[in-house]
mmCIF file of C-alpha atoms in Angstrom:
data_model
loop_
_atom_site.group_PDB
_atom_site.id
_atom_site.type_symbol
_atom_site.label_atom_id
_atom_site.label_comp_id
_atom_site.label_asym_id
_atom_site.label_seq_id
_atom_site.Cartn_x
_atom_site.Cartn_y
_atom_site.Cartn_z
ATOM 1 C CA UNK A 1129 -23.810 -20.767 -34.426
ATOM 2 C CA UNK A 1130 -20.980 -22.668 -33.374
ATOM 3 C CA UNK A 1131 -21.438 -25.224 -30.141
ATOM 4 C CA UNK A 1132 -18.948 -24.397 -27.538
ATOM 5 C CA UNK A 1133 -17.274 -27.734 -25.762
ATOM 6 C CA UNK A 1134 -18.568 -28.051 -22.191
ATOM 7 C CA UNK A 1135 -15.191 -29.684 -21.096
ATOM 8 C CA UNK A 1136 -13.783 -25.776 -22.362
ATOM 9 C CA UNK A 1137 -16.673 -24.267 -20.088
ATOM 10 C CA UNK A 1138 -16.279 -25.889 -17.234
ATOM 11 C CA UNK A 1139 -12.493 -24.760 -17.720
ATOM 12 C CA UNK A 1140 -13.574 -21.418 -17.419
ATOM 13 C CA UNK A 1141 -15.791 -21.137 -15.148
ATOM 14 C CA UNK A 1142 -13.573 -22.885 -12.603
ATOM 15 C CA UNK A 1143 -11.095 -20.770 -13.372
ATOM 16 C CA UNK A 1144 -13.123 -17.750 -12.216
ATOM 17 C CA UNK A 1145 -14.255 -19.573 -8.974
ATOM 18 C CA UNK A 1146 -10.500 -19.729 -8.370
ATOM 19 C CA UNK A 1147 -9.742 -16.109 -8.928
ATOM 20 C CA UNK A 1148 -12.901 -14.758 -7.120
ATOM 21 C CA UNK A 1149 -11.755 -17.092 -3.797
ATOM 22 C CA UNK A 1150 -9.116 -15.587 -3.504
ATOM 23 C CA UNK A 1151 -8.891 -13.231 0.471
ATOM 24 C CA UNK A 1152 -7.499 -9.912 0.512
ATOM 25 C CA UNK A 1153 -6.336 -8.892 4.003
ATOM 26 C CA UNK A 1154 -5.813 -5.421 3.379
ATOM 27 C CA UNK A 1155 -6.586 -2.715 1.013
ATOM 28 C CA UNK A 1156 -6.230 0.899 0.997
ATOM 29 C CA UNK A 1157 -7.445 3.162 -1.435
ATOM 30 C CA UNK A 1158 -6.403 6.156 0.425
ATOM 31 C CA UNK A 1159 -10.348 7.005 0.321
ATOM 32 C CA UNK A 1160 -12.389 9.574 2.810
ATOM 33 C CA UNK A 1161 -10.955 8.761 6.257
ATOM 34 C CA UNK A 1162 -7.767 7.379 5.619
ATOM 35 C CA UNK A 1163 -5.594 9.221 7.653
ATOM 36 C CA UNK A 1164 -7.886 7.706 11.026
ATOM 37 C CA UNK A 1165 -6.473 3.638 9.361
ATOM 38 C CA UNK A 1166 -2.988 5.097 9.332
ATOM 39 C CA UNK A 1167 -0.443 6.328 12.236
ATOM 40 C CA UNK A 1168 2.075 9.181 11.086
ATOM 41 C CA UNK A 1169 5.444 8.194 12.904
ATOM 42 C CA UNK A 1170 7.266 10.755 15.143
ATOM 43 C CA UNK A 1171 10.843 8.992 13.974
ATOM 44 C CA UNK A 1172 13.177 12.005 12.640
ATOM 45 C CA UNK A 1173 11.084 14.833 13.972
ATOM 46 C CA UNK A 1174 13.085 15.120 16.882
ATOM 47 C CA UNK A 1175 16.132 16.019 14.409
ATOM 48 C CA UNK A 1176 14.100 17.974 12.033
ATOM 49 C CA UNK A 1177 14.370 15.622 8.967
ATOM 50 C CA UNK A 1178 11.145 14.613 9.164
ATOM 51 C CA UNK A 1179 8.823 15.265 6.332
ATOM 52 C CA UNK A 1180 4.924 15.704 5.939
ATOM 53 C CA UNK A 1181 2.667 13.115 4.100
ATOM 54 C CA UNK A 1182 0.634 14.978 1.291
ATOM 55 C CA UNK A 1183 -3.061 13.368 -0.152
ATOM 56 C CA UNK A 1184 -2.962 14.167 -3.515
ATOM 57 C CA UNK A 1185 -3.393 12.534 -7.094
ATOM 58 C CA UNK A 1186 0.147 13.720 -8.266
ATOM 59 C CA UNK A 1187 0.978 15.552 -11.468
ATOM 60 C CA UNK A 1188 0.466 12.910 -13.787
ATOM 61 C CA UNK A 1189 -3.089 11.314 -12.927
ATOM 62 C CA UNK A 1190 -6.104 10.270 -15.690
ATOM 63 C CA UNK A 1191 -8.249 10.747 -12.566
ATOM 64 C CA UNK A 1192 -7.751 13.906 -10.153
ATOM 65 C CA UNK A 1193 -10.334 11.630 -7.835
ATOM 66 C CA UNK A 1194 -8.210 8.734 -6.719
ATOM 67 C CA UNK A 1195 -5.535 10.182 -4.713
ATOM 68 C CA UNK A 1196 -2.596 8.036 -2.678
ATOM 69 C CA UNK A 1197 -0.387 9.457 0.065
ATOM 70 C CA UNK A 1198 2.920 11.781 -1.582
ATOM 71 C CA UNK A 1199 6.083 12.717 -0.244
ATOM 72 C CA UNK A 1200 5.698 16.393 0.498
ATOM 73 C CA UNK A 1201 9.508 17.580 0.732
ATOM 74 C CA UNK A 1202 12.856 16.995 -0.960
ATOM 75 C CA UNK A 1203 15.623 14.782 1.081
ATOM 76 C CA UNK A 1204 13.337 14.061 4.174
ATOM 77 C CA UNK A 1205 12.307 10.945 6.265
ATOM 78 C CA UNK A 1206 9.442 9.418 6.031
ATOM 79 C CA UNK A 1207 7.379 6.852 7.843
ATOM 80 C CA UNK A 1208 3.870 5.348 8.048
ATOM 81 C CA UNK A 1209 2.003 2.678 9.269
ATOM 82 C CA UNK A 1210 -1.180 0.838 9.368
ATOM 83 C CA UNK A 1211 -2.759 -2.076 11.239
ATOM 84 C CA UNK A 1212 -4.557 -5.396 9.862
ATOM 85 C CA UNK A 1213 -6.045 -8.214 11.166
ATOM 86 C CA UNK A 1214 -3.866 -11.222 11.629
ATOM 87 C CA UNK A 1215 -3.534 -13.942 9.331
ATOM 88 C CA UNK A 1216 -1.418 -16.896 8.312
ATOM 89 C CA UNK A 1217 -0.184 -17.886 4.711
ATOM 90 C CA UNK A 1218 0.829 -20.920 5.648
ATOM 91 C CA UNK A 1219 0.792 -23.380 3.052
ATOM 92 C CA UNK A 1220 -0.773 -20.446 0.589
ATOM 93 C CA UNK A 1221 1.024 -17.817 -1.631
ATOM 94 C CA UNK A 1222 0.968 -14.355 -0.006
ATOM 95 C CA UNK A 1223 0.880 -12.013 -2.240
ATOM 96 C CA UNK A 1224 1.981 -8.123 -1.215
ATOM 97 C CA UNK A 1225 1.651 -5.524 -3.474
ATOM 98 C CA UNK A 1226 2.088 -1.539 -3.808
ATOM 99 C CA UNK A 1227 2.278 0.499 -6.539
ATOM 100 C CA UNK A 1228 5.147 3.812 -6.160
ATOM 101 C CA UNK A 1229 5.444 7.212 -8.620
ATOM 102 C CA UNK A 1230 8.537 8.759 -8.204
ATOM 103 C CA UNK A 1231 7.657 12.517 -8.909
ATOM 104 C CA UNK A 1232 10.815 14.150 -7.944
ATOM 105 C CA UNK A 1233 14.404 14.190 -9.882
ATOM 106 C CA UNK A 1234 16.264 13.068 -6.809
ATOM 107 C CA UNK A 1235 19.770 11.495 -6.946
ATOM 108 C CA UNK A 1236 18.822 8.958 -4.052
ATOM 109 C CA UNK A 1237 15.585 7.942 -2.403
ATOM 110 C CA UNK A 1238 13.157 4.849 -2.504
ATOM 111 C CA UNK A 1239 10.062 3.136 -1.312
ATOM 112 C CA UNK A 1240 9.784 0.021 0.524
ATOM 113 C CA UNK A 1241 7.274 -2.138 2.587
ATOM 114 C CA UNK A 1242 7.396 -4.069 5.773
ATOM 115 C CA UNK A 1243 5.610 -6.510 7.382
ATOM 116 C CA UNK A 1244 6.191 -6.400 10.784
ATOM 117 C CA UNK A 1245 4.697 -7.889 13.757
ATOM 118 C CA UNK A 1246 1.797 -6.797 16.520
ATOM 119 C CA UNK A 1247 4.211 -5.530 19.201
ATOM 120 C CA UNK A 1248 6.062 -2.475 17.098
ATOM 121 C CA UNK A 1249 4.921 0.987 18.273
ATOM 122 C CA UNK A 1250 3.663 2.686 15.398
ATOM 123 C CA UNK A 1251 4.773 6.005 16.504
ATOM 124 C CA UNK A 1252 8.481 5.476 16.608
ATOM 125 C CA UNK A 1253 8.467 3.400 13.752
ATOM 126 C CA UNK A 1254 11.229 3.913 11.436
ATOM 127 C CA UNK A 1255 14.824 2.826 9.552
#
């Protein structure tokens, strides 16, 4: 059997120390309960373009068990928020990251994230 260089091990396994150091602030998994971590905004209901949040897996899922939030209606606003703890990057790498599956044949529409600061009111969040 062939003798594996400890310089090449050493490699390794620091390179796995590295990776499993590394702090997640926030994750959601849209699990049991999620809807009590996350505050629906009022923003557009007032005009009636507001639309509703849907928990499903979507059409196209290997797994009908791990569900995410879904855009319920066609050509409606939508807006959601959650809190997490504070933190500060600084001098680190911060890395944010969401994962989107566009379901509908829409002409226009998107998903985007903010980071925004302690002081917003989650219920009027929006634009």
């Amino acid at each position: 059997m062939a003798k594996l260089n400890p310089k090449f091990i050493s490699l390794i396994l620091f390179a796995l120390v590295v990776i499993v150091s590394a702090e997640v602030i926030f994750e959601e998994k849209f699990e049991d309960g999620w809807e009590k971590r996350w505050v629906k905004s009022d923003w557009k209901k007032d005009d009636n373009t507001a639309g509703e949040w849907k928990h499903t897996a979507g059409n196209w899922s290997g797994d009908a068990n791990d569900k995410g939030i879904q855009t319920s209606e066609d050509y409606r606003f939508y807006a959601i928020s959650a809190e997490f703890p504070e933190f500060s990057n600084k001098d680190k790498t911060l890395v944010f990251q969401f994962s989107v599956k566009h379901e509908q044949k829409l002409d226009c529409g998107g998903g985007y994230m903010k980071l925004l600061s302690d002081d917003v009111d989650q219920t009027k969040f929006g634009d």
